[in-house]
Every structure is written in structure tokens, then in C-alpha cells.
């Protein structure tokens, strides 16, 4: 029973911290236009590819800061409910294999059910995000030559950090 109480207290603390993290006292600019991130789209009746592209993507040399709150639940605030926060369709944070160091300059490749392909660069703090309108489920991979790492299963929730988390390390998407 004590373990259950401690778990509930920890979850409550995390939820309170996530809500507090939604405030942006710095007045940061909006993220890039989502249409700039769309590489290609198949007709709506087309069958999406079975896997993310196999060719690796070279390191992105110039990336932004990623703004704030790496590893947190991006869509907790970027869902249309928080004043001033742009609405994201997908967001998350990627880390190097140590699970601590932000993965900067890699590319998250996402293909939605309509065949839309996004290349989302990981920012200086490891964050990646998009405002593009997407159709679930999604196929995704992280890429930086010479390596690609494809997610094992397709997913429907655009908040990557909601699943890629643990008690000790929230929101950990790691890449070799």
C-alpha cells in the first residue's frame, strides 16, 4: 500500500511539474511553418509505405535551440489549450545512447497514413516537433549517416515523450 501511495504522489508531482513547465516566460518565437517540413505527399487513397526510408540522412549542420522543456510531454501544452503555445501534431526529444546528452542535428523521419513524409531535425536540446496536419498511424525512424534506427511499431499518438519515458529518465528516445 505504501508503494502505491508513493507512486501516486510521484505521478501527481510529475503532472504538476508538467503543467508548470507549460508556462513560457520568455516569449519565444513560433516554430517553423509546418509546410516547410512536408517533403512529399501521396494521393489520399494511396497505400503508405511499409517502412521509413532506408537511406540515411546526413547530419543537419544548423539547428535551432529547441526552445524549452526537453523530455517533457510536448502535447501537454502544445495542444491548443495553453495560451500562446503553438499547436503541435507531433513532438518529442531525442538523446544520444547515454540517455542524457541531447541528440542534435539528426533527423526524425515520419510517414503518416496518407503518405506524407516529414523530415524533422533534432534541435540543440534534442527536441523535434511539427504543426503539419497528419493522419495516424505513423511510421518513424531517426537518421544520421551512417545509421538509421526505425521504430519497431507504428503509433497513433503524436506525443512521443508520453511513451518514451521511465521513472528515472522521462521521455528518452535514444540513438546510437
mmCIF file of C-alpha atoms in Angstrom:
data_model
loop_
_atom_site.group_PDB
_atom_site.id
_atom_site.type_symbol
_atom_site.label_atom_id
_atom_site.label_comp_id
_atom_site.label_asym_id
_atom_site.label_seq_id
_atom_site.Cartn_x
_atom_site.Cartn_y
_atom_site.Cartn_z
ATOM 1 C CA UNK A 1 0.000 0.000 0.000
ATOM 2 C CA UNK A 2 2.863 2.349 0.830
ATOM 3 C CA UNK A 3 4.368 1.715 -2.640
ATOM 4 C CA UNK A 4 1.026 2.627 -4.267
ATOM 5 C CA UNK A 5 0.864 5.872 -2.266
ATOM 6 C CA UNK A 6 4.430 6.753 -3.247
ATOM 7 C CA UNK A 7 3.673 6.026 -6.910
ATOM 8 C CA UNK A 8 0.540 8.208 -6.808
ATOM 9 C CA UNK A 9 2.498 11.034 -5.142
ATOM 10 C CA UNK A 10 5.228 10.767 -7.778
ATOM 11 C CA UNK A 11 2.695 10.873 -10.644
ATOM 12 C CA UNK A 12 0.972 13.886 -9.053
ATOM 13 C CA UNK A 13 4.337 15.632 -8.717
ATOM 14 C CA UNK A 14 5.155 14.921 -12.374
ATOM 15 C CA UNK A 15 1.771 16.214 -13.550
ATOM 16 C CA UNK A 16 2.181 19.394 -11.505
ATOM 17 C CA UNK A 17 5.688 19.905 -12.893
ATOM 18 C CA UNK A 18 4.492 19.340 -16.453
ATOM 19 C CA UNK A 19 1.710 21.889 -16.024
ATOM 20 C CA UNK A 20 4.140 24.418 -14.574
ATOM 21 C CA UNK A 21 6.537 23.745 -17.452
ATOM 22 C CA UNK A 22 3.887 24.892 -19.932
ATOM 23 C CA UNK A 23 4.399 28.497 -18.999
ATOM 24 C CA UNK A 24 6.750 30.311 -21.347
ATOM 25 C CA UNK A 25 8.002 33.479 -19.653
ATOM 26 C CA UNK A 26 10.496 34.159 -22.448
ATOM 27 C CA UNK A 27 8.010 34.877 -25.262
ATOM 28 C CA UNK A 28 9.861 32.585 -27.662
ATOM 29 C CA UNK A 29 9.019 32.750 -31.387
ATOM 30 C CA UNK A 30 6.726 30.230 -33.044
ATOM 31 C CA UNK A 31 8.332 27.130 -34.567
ATOM 32 C CA UNK A 32 8.909 26.910 -38.334
ATOM 33 C CA UNK A 33 5.953 26.805 -40.733
ATOM 34 C CA UNK A 34 4.754 23.186 -40.993
ATOM 35 C CA UNK A 35 4.501 23.404 -44.770
ATOM 36 C CA UNK A 36 8.275 23.891 -44.866
ATOM 37 C CA UNK A 37 8.639 20.443 -43.265
ATOM 38 C CA UNK A 38 6.479 18.464 -45.698
ATOM 39 C CA UNK A 39 8.686 16.704 -48.245
ATOM 40 C CA UNK A 40 6.089 14.803 -50.223
ATOM 41 C CA UNK A 41 2.529 13.566 -50.084
ATOM 42 C CA UNK A 42 0.841 10.684 -51.859
ATOM 43 C CA UNK A 43 -2.779 10.913 -53.016
ATOM 44 C CA UNK A 44 -5.239 10.267 -50.128
ATOM 45 C CA UNK A 45 -6.191 6.831 -51.498
ATOM 46 C CA UNK A 46 -2.579 5.671 -51.836
ATOM 47 C CA UNK A 47 -1.194 2.981 -49.556
ATOM 48 C CA UNK A 48 1.544 4.340 -47.290
ATOM 49 C CA UNK A 49 4.939 2.677 -47.474
ATOM 50 C CA UNK A 50 5.625 -0.179 -45.078
ATOM 51 C CA UNK A 51 8.808 1.300 -43.666
ATOM 52 C CA UNK A 52 10.658 4.548 -43.243
ATOM 53 C CA UNK A 53 13.168 5.354 -45.991
ATOM 54 C CA UNK A 54 16.300 3.222 -45.793
ATOM 55 C CA UNK A 55 18.794 5.852 -46.921
ATOM 56 C CA UNK A 56 20.433 7.692 -44.059
ATOM 57 C CA UNK A 57 20.122 11.462 -43.751
ATOM 58 C CA UNK A 58 23.358 13.453 -43.272
ATOM 59 C CA UNK A 59 23.775 15.439 -40.057
ATOM 60 C CA UNK A 60 21.882 18.741 -40.067
ATOM 61 C CA UNK A 61 24.532 21.406 -39.508
ATOM 62 C CA UNK A 62 22.365 24.364 -38.492
ATOM 63 C CA UNK A 63 19.605 23.735 -35.962
ATOM 64 C CA UNK A 64 17.739 25.928 -33.513
ATOM 65 C CA UNK A 65 17.746 25.812 -29.737
ATOM 66 C CA UNK A 66 14.629 23.622 -29.494
ATOM 67 C CA UNK A 67 13.147 26.232 -27.149
ATOM 68 C CA UNK A 68 12.355 24.558 -23.815
ATOM 69 C CA UNK A 69 11.335 21.565 -21.701
ATOM 70 C CA UNK A 70 13.266 18.702 -23.348
ATOM 71 C CA UNK A 71 11.972 15.281 -22.325
ATOM 72 C CA UNK A 72 8.621 16.642 -21.177
ATOM 73 C CA UNK A 73 5.167 15.844 -22.586
ATOM 74 C CA UNK A 74 5.158 18.279 -25.558
ATOM 75 C CA UNK A 75 1.456 17.949 -26.331
ATOM 76 C CA UNK A 76 0.523 18.704 -22.724
ATOM 77 C CA UNK A 77 0.942 22.384 -23.615
ATOM 78 C CA UNK A 78 1.088 22.369 -27.413
ATOM 79 C CA UNK A 79 -2.488 21.111 -27.796
ATOM 80 C CA UNK A 80 -4.440 24.338 -28.337
ATOM 81 C CA UNK A 81 -5.304 24.756 -24.653
ATOM 82 C CA UNK A 82 -2.277 26.762 -23.433
ATOM 83 C CA UNK A 83 -2.366 30.455 -24.332
ATOM 84 C CA UNK A 84 0.407 31.437 -26.723
ATOM 85 C CA UNK A 85 1.714 27.892 -27.266
ATOM 86 C CA UNK A 86 1.675 26.799 -30.929
ATOM 87 C CA UNK A 87 -0.265 23.586 -31.571
ATOM 88 C CA UNK A 88 1.917 20.597 -32.473
ATOM 89 C CA UNK A 89 0.753 17.436 -34.212
ATOM 90 C CA UNK A 90 3.890 15.625 -33.081
ATOM 91 C CA UNK A 91 6.728 16.376 -30.681
ATOM 92 C CA UNK A 92 9.431 14.664 -28.683
ATOM 93 C CA UNK A 93 13.055 14.696 -27.569
ATOM 94 C CA UNK A 94 15.911 12.510 -28.806
ATOM 95 C CA UNK A 95 19.068 11.700 -26.843
ATOM 96 C CA UNK A 96 22.390 10.064 -27.587
ATOM 97 C CA UNK A 97 22.747 6.450 -26.465
ATOM 98 C CA UNK A 98 23.715 7.529 -22.926
ATOM 99 C CA UNK A 99 20.112 8.742 -22.432
ATOM 100 C CA UNK A 100 21.352 12.091 -21.087
ATOM 101 C CA UNK A 101 23.106 14.032 -23.864
ATOM 102 C CA UNK A 102 20.691 15.724 -26.316
ATOM 103 C CA UNK A 103 20.863 14.364 -29.864
ATOM 104 C CA UNK A 104 21.368 17.459 -32.016
ATOM 105 C CA UNK A 105 21.407 17.542 -35.813
ATOM 106 C CA UNK A 106 19.790 14.183 -36.507
ATOM 107 C CA UNK A 107 16.563 13.806 -38.458
ATOM 108 C CA UNK A 108 13.328 12.200 -37.325
ATOM 109 C CA UNK A 109 11.634 10.804 -40.438
ATOM 110 C CA UNK A 110 7.882 10.405 -40.111
ATOM 111 C CA UNK A 111 5.458 8.934 -42.653
ATOM 112 C CA UNK A 112 1.740 9.208 -41.931
ATOM 113 C CA UNK A 113 -1.103 7.009 -43.225
ATOM 114 C CA UNK A 114 -1.723 9.423 -46.121
ATOM 115 C CA UNK A 115 1.901 9.045 -47.240
ATOM 116 C CA UNK A 116 3.029 12.481 -46.066
ATOM 117 C CA UNK A 117 6.752 12.397 -45.281
ATOM 118 C CA UNK A 118 8.271 14.792 -42.752
ATOM 119 C CA UNK A 119 11.958 15.315 -42.000
ATOM 120 C CA UNK A 120 12.149 16.877 -38.533
ATOM 121 C CA UNK A 121 15.627 17.970 -37.395
ATOM 122 C CA UNK A 122 16.526 17.395 -33.768
ATOM 123 C CA UNK A 123 17.370 20.744 -32.209
ATOM 124 C CA UNK A 124 20.248 21.655 -29.865
ATOM 125 C CA UNK A 125 18.299 20.326 -26.864
ATOM 126 C CA UNK A 126 17.160 17.217 -28.792
ATOM 127 C CA UNK A 127 13.584 18.439 -29.331
ATOM 128 C CA UNK A 128 11.741 17.856 -32.611
ATOM 129 C CA UNK A 129 8.189 18.897 -33.470
ATOM 130 C CA UNK A 130 5.770 19.752 -36.249
ATOM 131 C CA UNK A 131 2.494 21.584 -36.747
ATOM 132 C CA UNK A 132 1.720 19.717 -40.001
ATOM 133 C CA UNK A 133 -1.694 18.059 -40.218
ATOM 134 C CA UNK A 134 -1.041 14.315 -40.054
ATOM 135 C CA UNK A 135 -3.133 11.158 -40.422
ATOM 136 C CA UNK A 136 -2.327 8.336 -37.958
ATOM 137 C CA UNK A 137 -0.899 5.758 -37.722
ATOM 138 C CA UNK A 138 2.691 6.848 -38.216
ATOM 139 C CA UNK A 139 5.898 5.104 -39.250
ATOM 140 C CA UNK A 140 9.049 6.722 -37.910
ATOM 141 C CA UNK A 141 12.826 6.481 -37.795
ATOM 142 C CA UNK A 142 15.740 8.554 -36.537
ATOM 143 C CA UNK A 143 18.558 9.031 -39.030
ATOM 144 C CA UNK A 144 22.062 10.446 -39.207
ATOM 145 C CA UNK A 145 24.565 8.854 -41.555
ATOM 146 C CA UNK A 146 25.716 6.176 -41.369
ATOM 147 C CA UNK A 147 22.863 4.966 -39.100
ATOM 148 C CA UNK A 148 19.075 4.652 -39.274
ATOM 149 C CA UNK A 149 17.001 3.445 -36.331
ATOM 150 C CA UNK A 150 13.393 2.653 -37.189
ATOM 151 C CA UNK A 151 10.712 2.444 -34.515
ATOM 152 C CA UNK A 152 9.582 -1.162 -34.142
ATOM 153 C CA UNK A 153 5.837 -0.444 -34.249
ATOM 154 C CA UNK A 154 3.611 2.153 -35.870
ATOM 155 C CA UNK A 155 1.987 4.599 -33.463
ATOM 156 C CA UNK A 156 -1.038 6.902 -33.275
ATOM 157 C CA UNK A 157 -0.159 9.414 -30.545
ATOM 158 C CA UNK A 158 1.947 12.395 -31.646
ATOM 159 C CA UNK A 159 3.355 12.914 -28.154
ATOM 160 C CA UNK A 160 6.484 10.790 -28.464
ATOM 161 C CA UNK A 161 7.662 11.527 -24.915
ATOM 162 C CA UNK A 162 4.441 10.110 -23.437
ATOM 163 C CA UNK A 163 5.590 6.569 -24.296
ATOM 164 C CA UNK A 164 9.353 7.042 -24.397
ATOM 165 C CA UNK A 165 9.669 7.635 -20.695
ATOM 166 C CA UNK A 166 10.613 5.966 -17.492
ATOM 167 C CA UNK A 167 10.571 6.785 -13.808
ATOM 168 C CA UNK A 168 14.233 7.723 -13.787
ATOM 169 C CA UNK A 169 14.526 9.202 -17.291
ATOM 170 C CA UNK A 170 11.387 10.836 -18.691
ATOM 171 C CA UNK A 171 10.981 10.945 -22.466
ATOM 172 C CA UNK A 172 14.066 9.045 -23.522
ATOM 173 C CA UNK A 173 14.365 8.340 -27.246
ATOM 174 C CA UNK A 174 17.963 7.203 -27.700
ATOM 175 C CA UNK A 175 20.043 6.872 -30.845
ATOM 176 C CA UNK A 176 23.485 5.313 -31.312
#
